[in-house]
Short mmCIF file of C-alpha atoms in Angstrom, two decimals:
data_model
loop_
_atom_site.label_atom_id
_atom_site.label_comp_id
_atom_site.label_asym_id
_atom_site.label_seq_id
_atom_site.Cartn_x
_atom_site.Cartn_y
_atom_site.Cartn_z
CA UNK N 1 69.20 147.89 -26.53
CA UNK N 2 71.15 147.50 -23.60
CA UNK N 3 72.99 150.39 -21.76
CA UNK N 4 75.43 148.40 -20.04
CA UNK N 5 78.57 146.10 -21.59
CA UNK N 6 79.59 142.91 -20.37
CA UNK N 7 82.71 141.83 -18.29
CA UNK N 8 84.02 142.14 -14.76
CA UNK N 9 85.34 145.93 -15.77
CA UNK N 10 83.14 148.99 -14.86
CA UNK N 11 82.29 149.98 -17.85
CA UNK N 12 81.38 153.85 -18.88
CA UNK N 13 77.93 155.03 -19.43
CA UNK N 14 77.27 156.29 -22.21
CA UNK N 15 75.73 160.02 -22.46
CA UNK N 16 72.79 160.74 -21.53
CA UNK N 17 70.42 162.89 -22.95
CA UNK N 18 69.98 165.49 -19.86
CA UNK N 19 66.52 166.90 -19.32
CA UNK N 20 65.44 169.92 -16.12
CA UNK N 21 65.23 168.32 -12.88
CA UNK N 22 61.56 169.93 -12.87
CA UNK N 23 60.55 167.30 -15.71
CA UNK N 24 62.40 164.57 -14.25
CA UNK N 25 60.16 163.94 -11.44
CA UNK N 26 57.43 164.96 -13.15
CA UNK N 27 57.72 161.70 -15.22
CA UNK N 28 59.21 159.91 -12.15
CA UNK N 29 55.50 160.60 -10.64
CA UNK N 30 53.60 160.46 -13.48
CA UNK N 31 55.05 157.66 -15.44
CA UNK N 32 56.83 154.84 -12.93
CA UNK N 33 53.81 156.46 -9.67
CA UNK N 34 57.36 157.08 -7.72
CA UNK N 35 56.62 159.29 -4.91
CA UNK N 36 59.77 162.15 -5.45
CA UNK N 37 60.83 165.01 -3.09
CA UNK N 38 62.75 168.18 -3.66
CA UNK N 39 66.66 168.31 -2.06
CA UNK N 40 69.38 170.65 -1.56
CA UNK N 41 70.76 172.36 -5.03
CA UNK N 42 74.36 173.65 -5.53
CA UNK N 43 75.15 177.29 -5.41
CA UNK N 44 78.18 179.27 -6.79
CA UNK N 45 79.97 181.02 -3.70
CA UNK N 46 82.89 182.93 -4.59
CA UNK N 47 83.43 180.61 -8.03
CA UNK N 48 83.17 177.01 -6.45
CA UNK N 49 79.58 174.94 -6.21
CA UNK N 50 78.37 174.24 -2.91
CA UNK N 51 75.56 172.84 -1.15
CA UNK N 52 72.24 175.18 -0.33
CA UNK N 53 72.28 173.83 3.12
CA UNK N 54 75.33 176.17 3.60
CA UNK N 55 77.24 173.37 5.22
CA UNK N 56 81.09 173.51 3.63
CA UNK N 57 82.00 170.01 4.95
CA UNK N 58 78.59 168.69 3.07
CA UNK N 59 78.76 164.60 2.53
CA UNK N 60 76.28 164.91 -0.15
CA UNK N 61 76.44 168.24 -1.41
CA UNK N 62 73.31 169.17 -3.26
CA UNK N 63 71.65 165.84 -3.07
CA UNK N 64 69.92 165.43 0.32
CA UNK N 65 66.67 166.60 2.03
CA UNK N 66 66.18 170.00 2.99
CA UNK N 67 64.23 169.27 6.41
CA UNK N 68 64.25 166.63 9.38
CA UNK N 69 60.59 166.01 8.10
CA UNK N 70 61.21 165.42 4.33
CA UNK N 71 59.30 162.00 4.42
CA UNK N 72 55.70 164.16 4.29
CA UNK N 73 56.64 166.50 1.63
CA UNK N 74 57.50 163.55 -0.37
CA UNK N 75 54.62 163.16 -2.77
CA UNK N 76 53.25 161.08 -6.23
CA UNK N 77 51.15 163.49 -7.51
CA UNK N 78 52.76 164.91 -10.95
CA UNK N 79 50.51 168.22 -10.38
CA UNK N 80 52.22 168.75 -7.10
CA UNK N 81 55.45 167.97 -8.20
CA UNK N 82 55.49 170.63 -10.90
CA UNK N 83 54.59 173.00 -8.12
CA UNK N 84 57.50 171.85 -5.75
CA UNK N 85 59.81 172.35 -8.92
CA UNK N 86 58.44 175.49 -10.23
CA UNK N 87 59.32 176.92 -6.86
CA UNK N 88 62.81 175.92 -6.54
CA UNK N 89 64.22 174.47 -10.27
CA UNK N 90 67.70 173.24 -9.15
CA UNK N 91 66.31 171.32 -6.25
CA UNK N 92 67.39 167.55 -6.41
CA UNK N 93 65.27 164.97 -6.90
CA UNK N 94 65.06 162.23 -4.24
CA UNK N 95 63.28 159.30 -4.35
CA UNK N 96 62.33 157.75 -0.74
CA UNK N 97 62.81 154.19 -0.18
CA UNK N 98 60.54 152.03 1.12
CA UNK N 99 57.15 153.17 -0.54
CA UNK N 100 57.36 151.55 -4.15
CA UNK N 101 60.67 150.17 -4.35
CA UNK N 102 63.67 149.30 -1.95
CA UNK N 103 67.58 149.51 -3.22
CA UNK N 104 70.24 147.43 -3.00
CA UNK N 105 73.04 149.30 -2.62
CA UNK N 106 76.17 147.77 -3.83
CA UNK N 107 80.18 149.21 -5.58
CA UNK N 108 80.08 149.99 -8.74
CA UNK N 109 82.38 147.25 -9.73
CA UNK N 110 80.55 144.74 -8.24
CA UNK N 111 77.45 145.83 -9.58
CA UNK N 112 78.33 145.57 -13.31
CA UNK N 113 79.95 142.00 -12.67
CA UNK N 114 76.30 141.10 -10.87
CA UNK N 115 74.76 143.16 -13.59
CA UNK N 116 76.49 141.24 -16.52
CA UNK N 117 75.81 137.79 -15.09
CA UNK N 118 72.16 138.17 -14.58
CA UNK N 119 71.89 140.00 -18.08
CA UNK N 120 73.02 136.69 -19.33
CA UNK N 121 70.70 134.34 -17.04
CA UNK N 122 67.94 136.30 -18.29
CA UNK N 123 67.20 137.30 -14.45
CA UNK N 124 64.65 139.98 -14.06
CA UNK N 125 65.71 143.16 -13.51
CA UNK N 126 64.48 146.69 -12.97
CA UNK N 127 66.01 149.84 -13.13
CA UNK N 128 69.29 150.38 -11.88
CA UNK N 129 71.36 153.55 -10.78
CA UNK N 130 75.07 154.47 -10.91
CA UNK N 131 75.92 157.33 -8.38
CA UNK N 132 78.74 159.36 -8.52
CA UNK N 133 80.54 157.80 -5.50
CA UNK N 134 81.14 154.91 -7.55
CA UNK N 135 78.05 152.81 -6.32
CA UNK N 136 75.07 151.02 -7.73
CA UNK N 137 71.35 151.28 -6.49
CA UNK N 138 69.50 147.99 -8.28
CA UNK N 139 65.53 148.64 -7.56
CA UNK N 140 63.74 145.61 -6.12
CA UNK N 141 60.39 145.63 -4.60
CA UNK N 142 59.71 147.24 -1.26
CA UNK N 143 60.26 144.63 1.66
CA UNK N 144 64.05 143.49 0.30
CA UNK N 145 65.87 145.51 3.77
CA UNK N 146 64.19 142.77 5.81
CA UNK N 147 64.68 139.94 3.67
CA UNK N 148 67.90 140.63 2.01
CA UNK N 149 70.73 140.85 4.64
CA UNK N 150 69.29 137.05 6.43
CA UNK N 151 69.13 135.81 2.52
CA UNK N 152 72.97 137.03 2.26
CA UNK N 153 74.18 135.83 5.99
CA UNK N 154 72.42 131.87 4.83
CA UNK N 155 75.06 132.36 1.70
CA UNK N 156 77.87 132.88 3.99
CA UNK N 157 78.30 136.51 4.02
CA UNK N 158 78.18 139.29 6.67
CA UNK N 159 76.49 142.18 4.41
CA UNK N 160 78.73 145.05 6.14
CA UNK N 161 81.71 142.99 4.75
CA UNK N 162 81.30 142.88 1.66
CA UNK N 163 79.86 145.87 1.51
CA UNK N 164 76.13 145.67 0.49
CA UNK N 165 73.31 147.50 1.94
CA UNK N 166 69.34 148.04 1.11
CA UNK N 167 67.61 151.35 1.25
CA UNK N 168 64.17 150.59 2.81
CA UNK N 169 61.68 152.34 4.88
CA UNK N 170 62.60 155.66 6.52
CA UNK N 171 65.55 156.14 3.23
CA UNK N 172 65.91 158.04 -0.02
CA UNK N 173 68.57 157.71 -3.47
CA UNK N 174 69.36 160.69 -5.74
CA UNK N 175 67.66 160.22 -8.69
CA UNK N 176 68.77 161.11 -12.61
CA UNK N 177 70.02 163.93 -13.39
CA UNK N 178 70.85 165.11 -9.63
CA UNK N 179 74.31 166.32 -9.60
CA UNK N 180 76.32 165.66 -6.38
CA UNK N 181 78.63 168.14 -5.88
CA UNK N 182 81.64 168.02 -8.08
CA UNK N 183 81.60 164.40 -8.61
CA UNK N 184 79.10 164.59 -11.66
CA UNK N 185 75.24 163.75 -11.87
CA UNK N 186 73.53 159.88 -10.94
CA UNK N 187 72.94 158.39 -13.93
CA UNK N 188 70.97 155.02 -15.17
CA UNK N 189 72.79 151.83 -15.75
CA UNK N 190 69.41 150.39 -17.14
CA UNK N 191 66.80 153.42 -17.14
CA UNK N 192 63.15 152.81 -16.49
CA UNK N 193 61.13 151.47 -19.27
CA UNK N 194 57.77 150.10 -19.88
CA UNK N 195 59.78 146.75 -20.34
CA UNK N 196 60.96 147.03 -16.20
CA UNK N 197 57.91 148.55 -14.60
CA UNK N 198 57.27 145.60 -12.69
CA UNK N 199 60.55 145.18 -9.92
CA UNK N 200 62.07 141.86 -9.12
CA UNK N 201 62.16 141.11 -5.77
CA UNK N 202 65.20 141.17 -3.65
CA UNK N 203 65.47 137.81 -3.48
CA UNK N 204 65.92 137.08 -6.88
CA UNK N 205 68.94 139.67 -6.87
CA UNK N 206 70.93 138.88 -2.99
CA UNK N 207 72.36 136.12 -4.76
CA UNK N 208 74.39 137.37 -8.00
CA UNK N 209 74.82 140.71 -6.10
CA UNK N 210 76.47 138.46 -2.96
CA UNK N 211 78.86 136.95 -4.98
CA UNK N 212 80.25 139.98 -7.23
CA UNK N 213 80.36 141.78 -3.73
CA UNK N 214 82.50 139.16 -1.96
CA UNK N 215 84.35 138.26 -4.97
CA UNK N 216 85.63 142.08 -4.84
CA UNK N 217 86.01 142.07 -1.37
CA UNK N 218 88.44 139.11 -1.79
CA UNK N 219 90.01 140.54 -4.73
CA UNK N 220 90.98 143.68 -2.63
CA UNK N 221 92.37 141.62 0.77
CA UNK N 222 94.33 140.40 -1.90
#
């Protein structure tokens, strides 16, 4: 059954059953071989949630890496990533880019208009995330940051203007059921299955995800 409805509105998620962010990557490693990595974790000061970095002014509070050297504490192993977990349980869990899957980065809006039309051309898809910044990460093979912003330009788009981006090499998304900040937890739009564990490639998605991104981008010049 699909998670997502049809139509050009963004449509609410249902609820999600939420599980500890300690079994979350566990699976993340030992089911999809995702490499994860531990973030930042809110903390109650004084009655409001901020972010462990101790940074007030945080951009993504409780959902970024702890250190300037995350990228090598990253890791696949499910064994290690109980460890990482057991030491710190409200730690994040981040996902670098670049290593088993890129992410197209698009608005929410756009993304369930893209999403809708390529549920109903049968297009490949694997999962796909909905942040709580109102944006949507579609996973595509690793590779799509060098491919996918020429693909888009040939289509007659300028990817910073309609506002598309891929997370490749050298990035990171929240994963489910990281909370950032006060704005609520990253959810799945379409959550990993056995049916998705092989990604499109970013290719096959620039395209549809082109067009609902400049057909918003007109919509709000408008």
């Amino acid at each position: 059954m699909k998670e997502t409805t049809t139509g050009t509105q963004a449509a609410p998620i249902p609820r999600q059953r939420t599980e500890p962010l300690l079994d979350s990557a566990v699976r993340y490693a030992e089911e999809r071989h995702w490499d994860v990595l531990p973030g930042t974790w809110l903390e109650a000061v004084a009655g409001v949630e901020r972010c462990s970095c101790g940074d007030t002014a945080c951009s993504a509070p409780g959902a970024h890496p702890t250190r300037p050297d995350w990228a090598a504490e990253a890791t696949g192993s499910a064994v290690a990533a109980r460890a990482l977990w057991s030491g710190e349980p409200r730690a994040s869990v981040l996902l670098p880019t670049g290593r088993t899957f890129d992410a197209v980065d698009v608005p929410e809006t756009a993304g369930f208009l893209a999403l809708a039309r390529m549920e109903r051309m049968d297009v490949t898809l694997g999962p796909v995330a909905r942040t709580p910044d109102r944006r949507m990460l579609f996973f595509v093979l690793p590779g799509a940051g060098a491919k996918v912003p020429g693909l888009v330009r040939r289509l007659g788009w300028t990817p910073s203007a309609i506002d598309l981006a891929v997370r490749g090499e050298g990035g990171y998304v929240p994963a489910p059921p990281t909370r950032v900040g006060s704005a609520g937890a990253v959810q799945w739009a379409r959550r990993p299955t056995a049916v998705n564990r092989w990604l499109p490639d970013g290719e096959e998605l620039a395209g549809p995800l082109a067009y609902a991104c400049g057909q918003e981008a007109r919509d709000g010049r408008g």
